CSV table of C-alpha atoms in Angstrom, one decimal:
chain,number,residue,atom,x,y,z
A,1213,MET,CA,-30.5,20.1,-49.2
A,1214,LYS,CA,-32.1,16.6,-49.2
A,1215,LYS,CA,-30.3,15.8,-52.5
A,1216,VAL,CA,-27.0,16.7,-51.0
A,1217,ARG,CA,-27.7,14.5,-47.9
A,1218,SER,CA,-28.7,11.6,-50.1
A,1219,PHE,CA,-25.6,12.0,-52.3
A,1220,LEU,CA,-23.4,12.1,-49.2
A,1221,PHE,CA,-25.2,9.0,-47.8
A,1222,MET,CA,-24.7,7.1,-51.0
A,1223,CYS,CA,-21.0,8.1,-51.0
A,1224,MET,CA,-20.6,6.7,-47.5
A,1225,ILE,CA,-22.4,3.5,-48.5
A,1226,VAL,CA,-20.1,3.1,-51.5
A,1227,ALA,CA,-17.0,3.8,-49.4
A,1228,LEU,CA,-18.0,1.4,-46.7
A,1229,GLY,CA,-18.7,-1.3,-49.3
A,1230,THR,CA,-15.4,-0.7,-51.0
A,1231,PHE,CA,-13.6,-0.9,-47.6
A,1232,ILE,CA,-15.3,-4.2,-46.8
A,1233,VAL,CA,-14.4,-5.7,-50.2
A,1234,ILE,CA,-10.8,-4.6,-49.9
A,1235,GLN,CA,-10.5,-6.0,-46.4
A,1236,GLY,CA,-12.0,-9.2,-47.5
A,1237,LEU,CA,-9.6,-9.5,-50.4
A,1238,ASN,CA,-6.6,-8.7,-48.1
A,1239,PHE,CA,-7.8,-11.5,-45.7
A,1240,PHE,CA,-8.2,-14.0,-48.6
A,1241,LEU,CA,-4.8,-13.1,-50.1
A,1242,ASN,CA,-3.1,-13.4,-46.7
A,1243,LYS,CA,-4.6,-16.8,-46.1
A,1244,THR,CA,-3.5,-17.9,-49.6
A,1245,GLU,CA,0.0,-16.6,-48.9
A,1246,GLN,CA,0.1,-18.4,-45.6
A,1247,ALA,CA,-1.0,-21.6,-47.3
A,1248,LYS,CA,1.6,-21.2,-49.9
A,1249,ASN,CA,4.3,-20.6,-47.3
A,1250,GLN,CA,3.2,-23.7,-45.4
A,1251,GLU,CA,3.2,-25.8,-48.5
A,1252,GLN,CA,6.7,-24.5,-49.4
A,1253,GLU,CA,7.9,-25.4,-45.9
A,1254,GLU,CA,6.6,-28.9,-46.4
A,1255,ILE,CA,8.2,-29.2,-49.8
A,1256,ASP,CA,11.5,-27.9,-48.4
A,1257,GLN,CA,11.4,-30.1,-45.3
A,1258,SER,CA,14.8,-31.4,-44.1
A,1259,VAL,CA,15.4,-34.5,-42.0
A,1260,TYR,CA,18.5,-34.7,-39.7
A,1261,LEU,CA,18.7,-38.2,-38.4
A,1262,VAL,CA,21.1,-39.1,-35.7
A,1263,ALA,CA,21.6,-42.8,-34.8
A,1264,ILE,CA,23.4,-43.8,-31.7
A,1265,GLY,CA,23.9,-47.2,-30.0
A,1266,ASP,CA,25.6,-50.5,-30.3
A,1267,SER,CA,26.6,-52.8,-33.2
A,1268,LEU,CA,23.0,-52.7,-34.7
A,1269,THR,CA,23.6,-49.0,-35.2
A,1270,GLU,CA,27.1,-49.4,-36.5
A,1271,GLY,CA,25.8,-51.9,-39.0
A,1272,VAL,CA,27.7,-55.1,-38.2
A,1273,GLY,CA,26.6,-57.7,-40.8
A,1274,ASP,CA,26.0,-55.1,-43.5
A,1275,SER,CA,27.8,-56.4,-46.6
A,1276,THR,CA,28.3,-52.8,-47.9
A,1277,GLN,CA,29.8,-51.7,-44.6
A,1278,ASN,CA,27.9,-48.4,-44.9
A,1279,GLY,CA,26.1,-48.4,-41.6
A,1280,GLY,CA,23.2,-50.9,-41.6
A,1281,TYR,CA,19.7,-49.5,-41.5
A,1282,VAL,CA,20.8,-45.9,-41.4
A,1283,PRO,CA,21.7,-45.3,-45.1
A,1284,LEU,CA,18.8,-47.5,-46.1
A,1285,VAL,CA,16.2,-45.4,-44.3
A,1286,ALA,CA,17.9,-42.2,-45.6
A,1287,ASN,CA,17.4,-43.4,-49.2
A,1288,GLN,CA,13.8,-44.0,-48.5
A,1289,LEU,CA,13.4,-40.5,-47.1
A,1290,ARG,CA,15.2,-39.0,-50.1
A,1291,GLU,CA,12.7,-40.7,-52.4
A,1292,THR,CA,9.8,-39.3,-50.3
A,1293,THR,CA,7.8,-36.3,-51.8
A,1294,GLY,CA,8.3,-33.2,-49.7
A,1295,ILE,CA,11.8,-34.1,-48.4
A,1296,LYS,CA,14.3,-31.6,-49.6
A,1297,GLU,CA,17.4,-32.8,-47.7
A,1298,VAL,CA,18.4,-35.8,-45.6
A,1299,THR,CA,21.4,-35.7,-43.3
A,1300,THR,CA,22.5,-38.7,-41.1
A,1301,LYS,CA,25.0,-39.2,-38.4
A,1302,ASN,CA,25.9,-42.7,-37.2
A,1303,TYR,CA,27.3,-43.0,-33.7
A,1304,GLY,CA,27.1,-46.8,-33.4
A,1305,ILE,CA,29.9,-48.7,-31.6
A,1306,THR,CA,30.1,-52.4,-31.5
A,1307,GLY,CA,29.9,-54.0,-28.0
A,1308,GLU,CA,28.8,-50.9,-26.1
A,1309,ARG,CA,26.4,-51.4,-23.2
A,1310,SER,CA,23.8,-48.8,-22.2
A,1311,ASP,CA,26.0,-47.2,-19.6
A,1312,GLN,CA,28.8,-46.7,-22.2
A,1313,ILE,CA,26.3,-45.2,-24.6
A,1314,LEU,CA,25.1,-42.8,-21.9
A,1315,GLU,CA,28.6,-41.8,-21.1
A,1316,ARG,CA,29.3,-40.9,-24.7
A,1317,ILE,CA,26.2,-38.8,-24.8
A,1318,LYS,CA,27.2,-36.9,-21.7
A,1319,GLN,CA,30.9,-36.5,-22.6
A,1320,GLN,CA,31.4,-36.2,-26.3
A,1321,GLU,CA,30.7,-32.8,-27.7
A,1322,ASP,CA,30.3,-33.9,-31.3
A,1323,VAL,CA,27.6,-36.3,-30.2
A,1324,ARG,CA,25.8,-33.7,-28.1
A,1325,SER,CA,26.0,-31.2,-30.9
A,1326,ASP,CA,24.4,-33.5,-33.5
A,1327,LEU,CA,21.8,-34.6,-31.1
A,1328,ALA,CA,20.9,-31.0,-30.5
A,1329,LYS,CA,20.4,-30.4,-34.2
A,1330,ALA,CA,18.5,-33.7,-35.0
A,1331,THR,CA,14.9,-33.9,-36.1
A,1332,VAL,CA,15.0,-37.7,-35.5
A,1333,ILE,CA,17.0,-39.6,-32.9
A,1334,VAL,CA,17.3,-43.4,-33.1
A,1335,LEU,CA,18.7,-45.7,-30.4
A,1336,THR,CA,19.8,-49.3,-30.3
A,1337,ALA,CA,20.8,-50.5,-26.8
A,1338,GLY,CA,20.4,-53.4,-24.4
A,1339,GLY,CA,21.8,-56.3,-26.3
A,1340,ASN,CA,25.2,-56.1,-24.8
A,1341,ASP,CA,23.8,-55.5,-21.3
A,1342,LEU,CA,22.2,-58.9,-21.6
A,1343,ILE,CA,25.2,-60.6,-23.1
A,1344,GLN,CA,27.3,-59.4,-20.2
A,1345,THR,CA,24.9,-61.1,-17.8
A,1346,PHE,CA,24.9,-64.3,-19.9
A,1347,LYS,CA,28.7,-64.4,-19.8
A,1348,ARG,CA,28.8,-63.8,-16.1
A,1349,GLU,CA,26.3,-66.6,-15.5
A,1350,GLN,CA,28.3,-68.8,-17.9
A,1351,LEU,CA,25.3,-69.0,-20.2
A,1352,LYS,CA,23.0,-70.3,-17.5
A,1353,ILE,CA,19.5,-68.9,-17.9
A,1354,ASN,CA,18.2,-68.0,-14.5
A,1355,GLN,CA,15.6,-65.3,-14.7
A,1356,ASP,CA,16.5,-64.1,-11.1
A,1357,SER,CA,20.0,-63.3,-12.4
A,1358,PHE,CA,18.6,-60.7,-14.8
A,1359,ILE,CA,16.5,-58.7,-12.3
A,1360,GLU,CA,19.3,-56.4,-11.2
A,1361,PRO,CA,20.9,-56.0,-14.7
A,1362,LYS,CA,17.4,-55.1,-16.1
A,1363,LYS,CA,16.9,-52.6,-13.4
A,1364,LYS,CA,20.2,-51.0,-14.1
A,1365,TYR,CA,19.5,-51.0,-17.9
A,1366,GLN,CA,16.2,-49.2,-17.3
A,1367,GLU,CA,18.0,-46.6,-15.2
A,1368,ASN,CA,20.5,-46.0,-18.0
A,1369,LEU,CA,17.8,-45.9,-20.6
A,1370,THR,CA,15.9,-43.4,-18.6
A,1371,ALA,CA,19.0,-41.2,-18.3
A,1372,ILE,CA,19.7,-41.5,-22.0
A,1373,LEU,CA,16.1,-40.4,-22.9
A,1374,THR,CA,16.5,-37.5,-20.4
A,1375,GLU,CA,19.6,-36.4,-22.1
A,1376,PHE,CA,17.9,-36.6,-25.5
A,1377,HIS,CA,15.0,-34.4,-24.3
A,1378,SER,CA,17.3,-32.0,-22.5
A,1379,LEU,CA,19.5,-31.5,-25.6
A,1380,ASN,CA,16.6,-31.4,-28.1
A,1381,PRO,CA,13.0,-31.4,-26.8
A,1382,LYS,CA,11.6,-31.1,-30.3
A,1383,ALA,CA,13.3,-34.2,-31.8
A,1384,GLN,CA,11.3,-37.4,-32.3
A,1385,VAL,CA,13.0,-40.3,-30.5
A,1386,TYR,CA,12.8,-44.0,-31.7
A,1387,ILE,CA,14.1,-47.0,-29.7
A,1388,PHE,CA,14.6,-50.4,-31.3
A,1389,GLY,CA,14.0,-53.3,-28.9
A,1390,ILE,CA,16.3,-56.4,-28.7
A,1391,TYR,CA,15.7,-59.8,-30.3
A,1392,ASN,CA,16.7,-63.4,-29.7
A,1393,PRO,CA,19.0,-64.6,-32.5
A,1394,TYR,CA,18.7,-68.2,-31.3
A,1395,ALA,CA,15.0,-68.5,-31.3
A,1396,TYR,CA,15.0,-69.7,-34.9
A,1397,LEU,CA,17.3,-72.6,-34.1
A,1398,PHE,CA,16.3,-73.4,-30.6
A,1399,PRO,CA,12.6,-72.5,-30.0
A,1400,GLU,CA,12.4,-75.0,-27.2
A,1401,VAL,CA,14.7,-72.8,-25.1
A,1402,THR,CA,11.9,-70.6,-23.9
A,1403,GLU,CA,13.7,-69.1,-20.9
A,1404,MET,CA,15.9,-66.9,-23.0
A,1405,GLN,CA,12.9,-65.6,-24.9
A,1406,GLU,CA,11.1,-64.9,-21.7
A,1407,VAL,CA,14.0,-62.8,-20.4
A,1408,LEU,CA,14.1,-60.8,-23.7
A,1409,ASP,CA,10.3,-60.3,-23.7
A,1410,SER,CA,10.5,-58.9,-20.1
A,1411,TRP,CA,13.2,-56.5,-21.1
A,1412,ASN,CA,11.3,-55.4,-24.2
A,1413,GLU,CA,8.0,-54.9,-22.4
A,1414,GLU,CA,9.6,-52.6,-19.8
A,1415,THR,CA,11.5,-50.8,-22.6
A,1416,GLU,CA,8.3,-50.2,-24.5
A,1417,GLN,CA,6.5,-48.9,-21.3
A,1418,LEU,CA,9.4,-46.6,-20.6
A,1419,ALA,CA,9.4,-45.3,-24.2
A,1420,GLU,CA,5.7,-44.5,-24.0
A,1421,LYS,CA,6.2,-42.7,-20.7
A,1422,GLU,CA,9.1,-40.7,-22.1
A,1423,GLN,CA,7.3,-39.8,-25.3
A,1424,ALA,CA,9.5,-42.0,-27.5
A,1425,THR,CA,8.5,-44.6,-30.1
A,1426,TYR,CA,9.3,-48.2,-29.5
A,1427,LEU,CA,10.1,-50.4,-32.5
A,1428,SER,CA,10.0,-54.2,-32.0
A,1429,LEU,CA,12.8,-56.3,-33.4
A,1430,SER,CA,11.5,-59.6,-32.0
A,1431,GLU,CA,8.5,-59.4,-34.3
A,1432,LEU,CA,10.7,-58.7,-37.3
A,1433,PHE,CA,13.3,-61.4,-36.7
A,1434,ASP,CA,11.1,-64.3,-35.7
A,1435,LEU,CA,9.9,-64.8,-39.3
A,1436,ASN,CA,6.3,-64.5,-38.1
A,1437,GLY,CA,6.8,-67.2,-35.5
A,1438,GLN,CA,8.0,-69.8,-38.1
A,1439,THR,CA,10.9,-71.2,-36.3
A,1440,THR,CA,12.9,-74.3,-37.1
A,1441,PRO,CA,13.8,-76.8,-34.3
A,1442,ALA,CA,17.5,-77.7,-34.0
A,1443,ASP,CA,16.8,-81.4,-34.6
A,1444,THR,CA,15.3,-80.7,-38.1
A,1445,ILE,CA,18.3,-78.8,-39.4
A,1446,GLY,CA,19.6,-80.4,-42.6
A,1447,ASP,CA,16.4,-82.4,-43.1
A,1448,SER,CA,15.8,-82.2,-46.8
A,1449,SER,CA,12.0,-82.4,-46.3
A,1450,ASP,CA,12.1,-79.1,-44.4
A,1451,ASP,CA,11.6,-76.2,-46.8
A,1452,GLN,CA,12.9,-73.7,-44.3
A,1453,PRO,CA,16.6,-72.7,-44.5
A,1454,ALA,CA,18.9,-74.1,-41.8
A,1455,ASN,CA,19.6,-70.7,-40.4
A,1456,ASN,CA,17.6,-67.6,-39.9
A,1457,PRO,CA,17.8,-65.9,-43.3
A,1458,LEU,CA,17.7,-62.5,-41.7
A,1459,LEU,CA,21.0,-62.9,-39.8
A,1460,TYR,CA,24.6,-62.5,-40.8
A,1461,GLU,CA,26.0,-65.9,-41.7
A,1462,GLU,CA,29.4,-65.1,-40.1
A,1463,ASP,CA,28.0,-64.9,-36.6
A,1464,LEU,CA,24.3,-65.8,-36.9
A,1465,PHE,CA,23.8,-63.0,-34.4
A,1466,HIS,CA,23.7,-59.6,-36.2
A,1467,PRO,CA,21.3,-58.7,-39.0
A,1468,ASN,CA,22.3,-59.2,-42.6
A,1469,ASP,CA,21.4,-57.0,-45.5
A,1470,GLN,CA,17.8,-58.2,-45.6
A,1471,GLY,CA,17.6,-57.8,-41.8
A,1472,TYR,CA,18.7,-54.2,-42.0
A,1473,GLU,CA,16.2,-53.6,-44.8
A,1474,LEU,CA,13.5,-54.7,-42.4
A,1475,MET,CA,14.8,-52.4,-39.7
A,1476,ALA,CA,14.8,-49.5,-42.1
A,1477,ASP,CA,11.3,-50.2,-43.3
A,1478,GLU,CA,10.1,-50.4,-39.7
A,1479,LEU,CA,11.6,-47.1,-38.9
A,1480,TYR,CA,10.3,-45.5,-42.1
A,1481,GLN,CA,6.8,-46.6,-41.5
A,1482,ALA,CA,7.0,-45.2,-37.9
A,1483,LEU,CA,8.2,-41.9,-39.3
A,1484,VAL,CA,5.2,-41.8,-41.7
A,1485,LYS,CA,2.8,-42.8,-38.9
A,1486,ASN,CA,4.1,-40.1,-36.6
A,1487,ARG,CA,3.8,-37.5,-39.4
A,1488,THR,CA,7.5,-36.8,-39.4
A,1489,ILE,CA,7.1,-37.0,-43.1
A,1490,ALA,CA,4.3,-37.1,-45.6
A,1491,ASP,CA,3.1,-40.4,-46.8
């Protein structure tokens, strides 16, 4: 009888051991499968980038007329390991102010549909709001004249970001700031730069509050602070070019090909930093 009990006890021990081993193997295999699936998802990652805004989104100054920074950053993404597919939509319209961009977002179904599908949304706005004020003031730079326009711009920008999050709470949102195209030629005119700096500072603060990423253009287009005073233009002893080499020669206002390349690089690095894509 004791032998029978011993035999049954041994069988139970063996069965229990076998069960534990099988469960352990199943757990390990499931973890391995999950890791493979996650890795495959990363390999098959798709990026749907929707750009909306003014002439900087449309790509005025781009010699290829393909859309400025948008196709450039798309090419960078396509060359990135882990990206399976890149789709872009460009809703840039030259001359639009922030209120007009907001109206399009609210009213145009194709815009709303693409924003809802986007993984990345990029906005350029504010430059034409400023230009409108400059024209109204006949190019006089009085900072008090920009208080109300800046307030209105911030209201429009807040509404735009609200629309983005409402349509697509999962998308990452990026906002380019504005820059002073005349700083290179006329660095002594500090009032204009002070106005732009104020607008950019509040835009950056709002972006942070609304969980968006602010991208500075002032830092990109000031050539690291190396500006050329107007009275030195044409001086053969000056090694710097007469005009900002990042701006379109036809208007000295919009970016040229090199300028858009810098914008694309700035956006791409932000995408990497925010883990939108693998480095």
